[in-house]
mmCIF file with all atom_site columns, C-alpha atoms and ligand atoms in Angstrom:
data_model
loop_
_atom_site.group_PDB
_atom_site.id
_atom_site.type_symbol
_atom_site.label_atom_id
_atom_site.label_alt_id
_atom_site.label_comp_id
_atom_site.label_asym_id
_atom_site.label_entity_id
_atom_site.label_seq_id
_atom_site.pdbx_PDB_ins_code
_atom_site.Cartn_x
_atom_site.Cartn_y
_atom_site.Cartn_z
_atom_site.occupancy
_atom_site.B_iso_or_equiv
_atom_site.pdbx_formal_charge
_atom_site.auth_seq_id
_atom_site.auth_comp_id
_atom_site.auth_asym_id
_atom_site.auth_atom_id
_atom_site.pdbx_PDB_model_num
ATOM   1   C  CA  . UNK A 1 1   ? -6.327  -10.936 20.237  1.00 53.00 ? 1   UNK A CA  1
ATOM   2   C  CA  . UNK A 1 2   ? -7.346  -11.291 16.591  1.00 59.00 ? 2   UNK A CA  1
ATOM   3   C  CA  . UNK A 1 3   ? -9.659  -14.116 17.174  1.00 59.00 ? 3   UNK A CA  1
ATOM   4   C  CA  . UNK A 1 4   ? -11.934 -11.422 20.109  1.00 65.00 ? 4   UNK A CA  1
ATOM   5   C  CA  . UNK A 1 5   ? -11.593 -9.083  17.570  1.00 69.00 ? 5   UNK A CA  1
ATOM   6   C  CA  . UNK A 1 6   ? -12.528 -10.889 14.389  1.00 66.00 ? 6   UNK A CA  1
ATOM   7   C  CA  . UNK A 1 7   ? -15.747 -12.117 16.904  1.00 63.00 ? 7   UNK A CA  1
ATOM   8   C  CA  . UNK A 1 8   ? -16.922 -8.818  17.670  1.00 55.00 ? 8   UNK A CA  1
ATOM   9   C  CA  . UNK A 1 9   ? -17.111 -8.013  13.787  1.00 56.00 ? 9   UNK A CA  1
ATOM   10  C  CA  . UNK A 1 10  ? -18.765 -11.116 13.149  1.00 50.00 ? 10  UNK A CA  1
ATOM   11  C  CA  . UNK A 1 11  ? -20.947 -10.379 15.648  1.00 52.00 ? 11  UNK A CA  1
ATOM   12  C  CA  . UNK A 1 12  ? -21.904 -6.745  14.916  1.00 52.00 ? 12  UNK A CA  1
ATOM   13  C  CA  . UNK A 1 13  ? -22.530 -8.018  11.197  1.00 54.00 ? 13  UNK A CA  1
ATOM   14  C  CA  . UNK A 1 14  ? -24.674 -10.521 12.205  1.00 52.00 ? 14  UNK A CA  1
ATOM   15  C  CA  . UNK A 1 15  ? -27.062 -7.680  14.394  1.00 51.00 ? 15  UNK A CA  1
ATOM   16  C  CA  . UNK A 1 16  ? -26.868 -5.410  11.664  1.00 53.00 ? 16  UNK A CA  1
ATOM   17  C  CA  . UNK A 1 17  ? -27.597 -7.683  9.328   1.00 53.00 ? 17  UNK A CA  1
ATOM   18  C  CA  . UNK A 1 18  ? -30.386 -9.091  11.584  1.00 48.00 ? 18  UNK A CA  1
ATOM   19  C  CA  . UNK A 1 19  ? -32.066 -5.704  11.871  1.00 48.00 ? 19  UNK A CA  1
ATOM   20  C  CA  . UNK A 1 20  ? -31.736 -4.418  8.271   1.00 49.00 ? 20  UNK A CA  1
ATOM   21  C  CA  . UNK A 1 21  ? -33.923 -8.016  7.783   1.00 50.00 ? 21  UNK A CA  1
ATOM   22  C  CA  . UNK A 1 22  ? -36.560 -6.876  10.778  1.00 54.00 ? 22  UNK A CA  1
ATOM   23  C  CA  . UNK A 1 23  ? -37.009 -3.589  9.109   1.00 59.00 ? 23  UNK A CA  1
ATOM   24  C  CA  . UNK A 1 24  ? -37.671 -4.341  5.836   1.00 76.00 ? 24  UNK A CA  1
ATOM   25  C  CA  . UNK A 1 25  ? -40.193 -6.833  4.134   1.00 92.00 ? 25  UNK A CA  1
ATOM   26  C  CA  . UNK A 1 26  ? -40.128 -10.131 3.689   1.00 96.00 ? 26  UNK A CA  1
ATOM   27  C  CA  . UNK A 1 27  ? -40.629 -11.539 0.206   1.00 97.00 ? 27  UNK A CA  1
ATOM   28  C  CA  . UNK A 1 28  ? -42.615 -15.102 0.160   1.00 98.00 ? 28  UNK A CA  1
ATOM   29  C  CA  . UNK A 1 29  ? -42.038 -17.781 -2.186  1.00 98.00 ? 29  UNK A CA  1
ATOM   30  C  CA  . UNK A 1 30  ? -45.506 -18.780 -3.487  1.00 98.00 ? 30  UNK A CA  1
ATOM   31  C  CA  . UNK A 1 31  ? -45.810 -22.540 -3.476  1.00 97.00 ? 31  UNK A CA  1
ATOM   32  C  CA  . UNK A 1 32  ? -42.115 -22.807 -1.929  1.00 95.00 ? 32  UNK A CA  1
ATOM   33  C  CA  . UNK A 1 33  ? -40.282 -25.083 -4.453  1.00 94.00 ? 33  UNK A CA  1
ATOM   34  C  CA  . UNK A 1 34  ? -43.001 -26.008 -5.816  1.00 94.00 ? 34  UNK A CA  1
ATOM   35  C  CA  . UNK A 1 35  ? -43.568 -22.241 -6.944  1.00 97.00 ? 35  UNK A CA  1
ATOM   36  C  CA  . UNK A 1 36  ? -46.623 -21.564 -8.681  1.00 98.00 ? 36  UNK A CA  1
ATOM   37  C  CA  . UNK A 1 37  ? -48.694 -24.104 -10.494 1.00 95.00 ? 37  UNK A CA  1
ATOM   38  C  CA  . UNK A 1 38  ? -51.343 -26.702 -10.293 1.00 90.00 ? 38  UNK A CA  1
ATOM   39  C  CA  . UNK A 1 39  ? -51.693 -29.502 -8.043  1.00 89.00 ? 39  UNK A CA  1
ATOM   40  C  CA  . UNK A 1 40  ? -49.618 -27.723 -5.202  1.00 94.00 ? 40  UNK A CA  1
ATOM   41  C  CA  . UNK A 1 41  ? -51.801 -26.926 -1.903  1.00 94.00 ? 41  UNK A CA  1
ATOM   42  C  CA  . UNK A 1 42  ? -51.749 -23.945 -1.283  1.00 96.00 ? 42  UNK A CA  1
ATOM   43  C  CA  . UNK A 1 43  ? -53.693 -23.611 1.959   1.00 94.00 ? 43  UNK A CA  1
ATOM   44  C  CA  . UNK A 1 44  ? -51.373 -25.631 3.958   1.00 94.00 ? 44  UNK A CA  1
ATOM   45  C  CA  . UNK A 1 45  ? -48.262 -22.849 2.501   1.00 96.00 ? 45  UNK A CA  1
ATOM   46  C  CA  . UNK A 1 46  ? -50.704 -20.452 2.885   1.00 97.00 ? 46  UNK A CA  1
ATOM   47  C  CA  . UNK A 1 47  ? -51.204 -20.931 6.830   1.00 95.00 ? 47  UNK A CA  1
ATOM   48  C  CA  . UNK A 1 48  ? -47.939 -21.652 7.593   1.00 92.00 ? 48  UNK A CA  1
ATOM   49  C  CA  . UNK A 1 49  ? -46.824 -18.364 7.011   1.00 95.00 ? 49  UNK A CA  1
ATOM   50  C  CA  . UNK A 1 50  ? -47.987 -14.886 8.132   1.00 96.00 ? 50  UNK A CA  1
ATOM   51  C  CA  . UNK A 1 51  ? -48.218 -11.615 5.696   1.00 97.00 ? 51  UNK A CA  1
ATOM   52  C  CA  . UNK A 1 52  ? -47.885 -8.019  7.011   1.00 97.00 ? 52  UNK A CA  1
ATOM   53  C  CA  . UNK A 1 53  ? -47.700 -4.973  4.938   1.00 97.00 ? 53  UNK A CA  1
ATOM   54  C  CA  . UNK A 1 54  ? -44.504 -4.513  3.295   1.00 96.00 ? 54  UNK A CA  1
ATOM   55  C  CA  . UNK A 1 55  ? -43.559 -7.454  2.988   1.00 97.00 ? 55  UNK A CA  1
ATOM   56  C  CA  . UNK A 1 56  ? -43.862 -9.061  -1.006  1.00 98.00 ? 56  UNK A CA  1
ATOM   57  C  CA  . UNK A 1 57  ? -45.172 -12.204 -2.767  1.00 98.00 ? 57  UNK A CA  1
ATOM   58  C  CA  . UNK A 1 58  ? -42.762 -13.697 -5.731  1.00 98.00 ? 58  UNK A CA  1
ATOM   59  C  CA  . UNK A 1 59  ? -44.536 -15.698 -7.901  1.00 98.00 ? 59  UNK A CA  1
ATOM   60  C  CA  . UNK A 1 60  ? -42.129 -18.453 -10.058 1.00 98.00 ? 60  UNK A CA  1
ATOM   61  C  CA  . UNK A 1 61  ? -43.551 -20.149 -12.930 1.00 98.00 ? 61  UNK A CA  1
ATOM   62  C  CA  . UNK A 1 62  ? -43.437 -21.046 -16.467 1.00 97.00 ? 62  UNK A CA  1
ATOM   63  C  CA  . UNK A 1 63  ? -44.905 -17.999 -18.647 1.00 97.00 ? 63  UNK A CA  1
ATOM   64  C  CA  . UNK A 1 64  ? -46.306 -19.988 -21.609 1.00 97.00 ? 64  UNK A CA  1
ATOM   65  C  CA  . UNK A 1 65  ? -49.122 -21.960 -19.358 1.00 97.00 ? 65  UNK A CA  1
ATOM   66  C  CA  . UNK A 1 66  ? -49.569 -19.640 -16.484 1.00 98.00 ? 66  UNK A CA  1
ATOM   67  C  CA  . UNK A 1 67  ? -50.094 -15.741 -15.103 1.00 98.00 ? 67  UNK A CA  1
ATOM   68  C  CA  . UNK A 1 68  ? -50.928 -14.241 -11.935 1.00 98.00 ? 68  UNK A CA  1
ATOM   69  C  CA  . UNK A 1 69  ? -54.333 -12.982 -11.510 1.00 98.00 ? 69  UNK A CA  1
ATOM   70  C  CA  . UNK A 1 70  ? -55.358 -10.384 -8.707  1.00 98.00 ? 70  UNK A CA  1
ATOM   71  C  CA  . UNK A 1 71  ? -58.767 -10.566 -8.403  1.00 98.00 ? 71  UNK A CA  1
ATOM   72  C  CA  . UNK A 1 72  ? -60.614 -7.859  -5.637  1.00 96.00 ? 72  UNK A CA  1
ATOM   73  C  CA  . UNK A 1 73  ? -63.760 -9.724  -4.919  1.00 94.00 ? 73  UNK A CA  1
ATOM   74  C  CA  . UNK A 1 74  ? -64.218 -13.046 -2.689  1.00 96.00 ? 74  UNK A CA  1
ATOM   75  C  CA  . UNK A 1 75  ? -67.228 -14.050 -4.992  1.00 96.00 ? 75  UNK A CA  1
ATOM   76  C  CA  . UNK A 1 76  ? -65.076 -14.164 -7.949  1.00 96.00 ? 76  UNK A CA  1
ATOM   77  C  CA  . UNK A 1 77  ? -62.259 -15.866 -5.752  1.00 97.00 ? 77  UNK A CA  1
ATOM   78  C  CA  . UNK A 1 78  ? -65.097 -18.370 -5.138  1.00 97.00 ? 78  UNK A CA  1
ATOM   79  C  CA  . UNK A 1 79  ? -66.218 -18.938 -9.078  1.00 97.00 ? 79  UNK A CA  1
ATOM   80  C  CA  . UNK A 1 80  ? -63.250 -17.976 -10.704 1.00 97.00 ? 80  UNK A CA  1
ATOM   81  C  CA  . UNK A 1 81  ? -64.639 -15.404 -12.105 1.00 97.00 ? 81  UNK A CA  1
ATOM   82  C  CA  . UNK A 1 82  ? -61.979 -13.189 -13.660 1.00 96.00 ? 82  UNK A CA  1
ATOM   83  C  CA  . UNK A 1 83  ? -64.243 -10.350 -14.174 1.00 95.00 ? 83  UNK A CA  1
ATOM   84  C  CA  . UNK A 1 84  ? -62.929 -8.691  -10.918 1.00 93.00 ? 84  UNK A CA  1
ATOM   85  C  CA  . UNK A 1 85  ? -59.224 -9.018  -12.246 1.00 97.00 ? 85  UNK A CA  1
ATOM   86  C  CA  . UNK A 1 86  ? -57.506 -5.629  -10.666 1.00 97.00 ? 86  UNK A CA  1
ATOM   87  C  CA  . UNK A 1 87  ? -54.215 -6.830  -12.030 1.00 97.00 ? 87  UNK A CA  1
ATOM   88  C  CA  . UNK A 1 88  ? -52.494 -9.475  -14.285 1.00 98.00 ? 88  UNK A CA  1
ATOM   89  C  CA  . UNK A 1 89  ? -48.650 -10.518 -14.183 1.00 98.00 ? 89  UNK A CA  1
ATOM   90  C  CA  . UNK A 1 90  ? -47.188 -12.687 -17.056 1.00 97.00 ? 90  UNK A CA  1
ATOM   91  C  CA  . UNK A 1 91  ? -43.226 -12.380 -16.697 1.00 98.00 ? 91  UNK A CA  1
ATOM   92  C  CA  . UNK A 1 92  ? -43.013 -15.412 -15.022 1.00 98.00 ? 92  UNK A CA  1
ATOM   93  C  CA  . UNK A 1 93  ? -40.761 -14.330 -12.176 1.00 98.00 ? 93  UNK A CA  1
ATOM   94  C  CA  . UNK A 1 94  ? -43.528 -11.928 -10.754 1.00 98.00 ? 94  UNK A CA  1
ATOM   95  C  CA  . UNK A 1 95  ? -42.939 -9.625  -7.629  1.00 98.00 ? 95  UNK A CA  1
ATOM   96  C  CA  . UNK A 1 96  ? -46.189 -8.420  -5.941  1.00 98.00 ? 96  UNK A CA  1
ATOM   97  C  CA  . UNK A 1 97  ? -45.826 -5.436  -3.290  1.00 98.00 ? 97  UNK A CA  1
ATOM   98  C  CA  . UNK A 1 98  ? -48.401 -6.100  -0.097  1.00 98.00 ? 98  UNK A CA  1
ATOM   99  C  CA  . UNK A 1 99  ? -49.153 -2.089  0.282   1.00 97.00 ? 99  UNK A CA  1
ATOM   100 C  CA  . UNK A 1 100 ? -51.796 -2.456  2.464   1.00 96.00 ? 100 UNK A CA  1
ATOM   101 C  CA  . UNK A 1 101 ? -53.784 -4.938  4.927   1.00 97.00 ? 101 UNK A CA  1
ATOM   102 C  CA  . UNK A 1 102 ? -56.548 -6.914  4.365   1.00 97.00 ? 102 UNK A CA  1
ATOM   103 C  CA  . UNK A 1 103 ? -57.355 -9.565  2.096   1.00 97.00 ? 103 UNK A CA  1
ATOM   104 C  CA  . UNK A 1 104 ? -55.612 -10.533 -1.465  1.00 98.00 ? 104 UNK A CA  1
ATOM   105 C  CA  . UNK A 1 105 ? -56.949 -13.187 -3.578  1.00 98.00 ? 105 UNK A CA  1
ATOM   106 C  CA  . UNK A 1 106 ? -54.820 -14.442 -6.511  1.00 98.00 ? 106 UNK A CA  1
ATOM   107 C  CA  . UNK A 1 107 ? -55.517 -16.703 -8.962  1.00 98.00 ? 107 UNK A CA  1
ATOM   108 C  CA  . UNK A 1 108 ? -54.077 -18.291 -12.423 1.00 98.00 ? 108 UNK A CA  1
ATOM   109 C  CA  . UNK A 1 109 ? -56.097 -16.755 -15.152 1.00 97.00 ? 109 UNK A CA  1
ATOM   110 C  CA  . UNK A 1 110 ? -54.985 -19.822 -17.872 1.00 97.00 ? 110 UNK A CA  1
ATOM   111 C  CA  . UNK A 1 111 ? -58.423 -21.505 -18.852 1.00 96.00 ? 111 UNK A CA  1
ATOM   112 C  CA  . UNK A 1 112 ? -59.239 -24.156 -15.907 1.00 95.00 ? 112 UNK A CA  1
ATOM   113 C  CA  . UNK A 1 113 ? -56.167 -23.608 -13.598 1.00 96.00 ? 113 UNK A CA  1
ATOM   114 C  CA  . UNK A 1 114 ? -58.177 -21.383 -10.717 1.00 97.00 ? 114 UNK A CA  1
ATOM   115 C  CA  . UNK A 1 115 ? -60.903 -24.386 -10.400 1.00 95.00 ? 115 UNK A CA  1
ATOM   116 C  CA  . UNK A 1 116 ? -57.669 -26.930 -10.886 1.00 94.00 ? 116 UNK A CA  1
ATOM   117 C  CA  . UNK A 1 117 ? -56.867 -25.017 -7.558  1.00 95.00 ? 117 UNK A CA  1
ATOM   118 C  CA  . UNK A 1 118 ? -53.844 -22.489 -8.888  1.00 97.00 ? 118 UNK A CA  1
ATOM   119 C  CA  . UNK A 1 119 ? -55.408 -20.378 -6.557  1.00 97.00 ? 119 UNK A CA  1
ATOM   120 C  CA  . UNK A 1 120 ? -55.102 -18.610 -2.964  1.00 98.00 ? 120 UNK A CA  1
ATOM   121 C  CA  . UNK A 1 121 ? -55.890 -15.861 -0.611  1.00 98.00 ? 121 UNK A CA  1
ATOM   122 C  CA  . UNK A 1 122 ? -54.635 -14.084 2.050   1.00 98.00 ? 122 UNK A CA  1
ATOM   123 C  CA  . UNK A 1 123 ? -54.942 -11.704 5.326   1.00 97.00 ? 123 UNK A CA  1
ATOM   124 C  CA  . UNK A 1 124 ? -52.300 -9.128  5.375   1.00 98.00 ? 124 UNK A CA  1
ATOM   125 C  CA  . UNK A 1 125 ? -52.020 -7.427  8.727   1.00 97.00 ? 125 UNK A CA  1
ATOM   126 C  CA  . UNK A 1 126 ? -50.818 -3.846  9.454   1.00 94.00 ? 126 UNK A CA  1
ATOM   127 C  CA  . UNK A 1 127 ? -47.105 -4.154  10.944  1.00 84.00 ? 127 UNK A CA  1
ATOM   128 C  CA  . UNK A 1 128 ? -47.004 -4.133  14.804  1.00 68.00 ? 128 UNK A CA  1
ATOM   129 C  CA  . UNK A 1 129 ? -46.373 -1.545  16.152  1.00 65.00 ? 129 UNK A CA  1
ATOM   130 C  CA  . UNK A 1 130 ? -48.696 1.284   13.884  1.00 55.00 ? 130 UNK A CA  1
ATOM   131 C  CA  . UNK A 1 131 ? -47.764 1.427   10.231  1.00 47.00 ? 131 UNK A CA  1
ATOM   132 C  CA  . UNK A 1 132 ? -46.559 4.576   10.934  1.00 54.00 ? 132 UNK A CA  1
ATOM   133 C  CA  . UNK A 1 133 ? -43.931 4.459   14.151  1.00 53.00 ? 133 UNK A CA  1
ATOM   134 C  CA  . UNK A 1 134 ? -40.882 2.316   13.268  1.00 56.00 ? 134 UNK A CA  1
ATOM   135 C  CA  . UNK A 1 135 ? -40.363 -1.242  14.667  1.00 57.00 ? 135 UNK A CA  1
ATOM   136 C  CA  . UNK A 1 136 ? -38.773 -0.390  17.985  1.00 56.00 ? 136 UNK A CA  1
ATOM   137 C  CA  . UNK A 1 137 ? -35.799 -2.281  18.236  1.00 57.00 ? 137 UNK A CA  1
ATOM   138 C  CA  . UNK A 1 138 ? -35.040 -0.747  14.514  1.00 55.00 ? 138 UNK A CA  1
ATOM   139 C  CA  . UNK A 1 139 ? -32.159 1.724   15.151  1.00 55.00 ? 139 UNK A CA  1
ATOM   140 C  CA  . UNK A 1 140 ? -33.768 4.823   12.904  1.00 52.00 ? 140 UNK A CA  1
ATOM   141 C  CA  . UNK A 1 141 ? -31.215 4.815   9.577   1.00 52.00 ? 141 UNK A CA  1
ATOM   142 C  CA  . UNK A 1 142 ? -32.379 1.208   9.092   1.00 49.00 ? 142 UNK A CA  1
ATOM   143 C  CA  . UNK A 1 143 ? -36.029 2.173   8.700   1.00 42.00 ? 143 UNK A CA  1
HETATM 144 CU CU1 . LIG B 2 .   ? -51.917 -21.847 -14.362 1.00 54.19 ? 201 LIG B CU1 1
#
């Protein structure tokens, strides 16, 4: 009865691994492949996807011609106005931690790449159900 036995593993891994996923984040790939850098739309990846807190944004991209810009205000989304910059990456391999809903708005801060359209925002929800009661079909030492 190996092959029963070997399926009930497989399949208790697979649920586990399943709900260690649910529980925790999810980390988006800005720009897919494409990562992050001019010319790449990034509405349409934008609203294909939807953002909840907890989950993370990982920003790929060459160092030496971009950086991540975090800009608070929808004005200087707008402009490109880096005077509202509330943070700046530059490693090139950038992980940014969605901590709490409502809207982001990043941009590149290299000269001419925000109006080039290196540039994005987003709505990130609360998780459903309450921030504060675990997902309900997460057994408890997941969460
Ligand atoms: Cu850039």
């Amino acid at each position: 009865m190996a092959v029963t036995k070997n399926a009930i593993i497989c399949l208790f891994t697979l649920v586990a691994a399943t709900l260690i996923a649910g529980c925790m984040g999810m980390t988006h790939k800005v720009g897919g492949s494409e990562g992050w850098a001019p010319g790449v739309d990034y509405y349409d990846w934008v609203t294909s996807r939807h953002f909840q807190v907890g989950d993370s944004l990982l920003f790929a991209y060459d160092k030496n011609f971009h950086d991540v810009t975090e800009l608070a205000s929808p004005l200087g989304f707008e402009f490109c106005d880096m005077s509202s910059a509330t943070a700046r990456y530059k490693t090139g391999n950038d992980v940014v931690n969605l901590t709490r809903p409502g809207r982001y708005y990043f941009v590149c801060g290299a000269p001419g790449h925000c109006h080039a359209g290196q540039r994005f925002d987003i709505l990130v929800t609360s998780p459903l159900p309450p921030a504060s009661s675990p997902r309900p079909w997460c057994l408890p030492w997941f969460c």
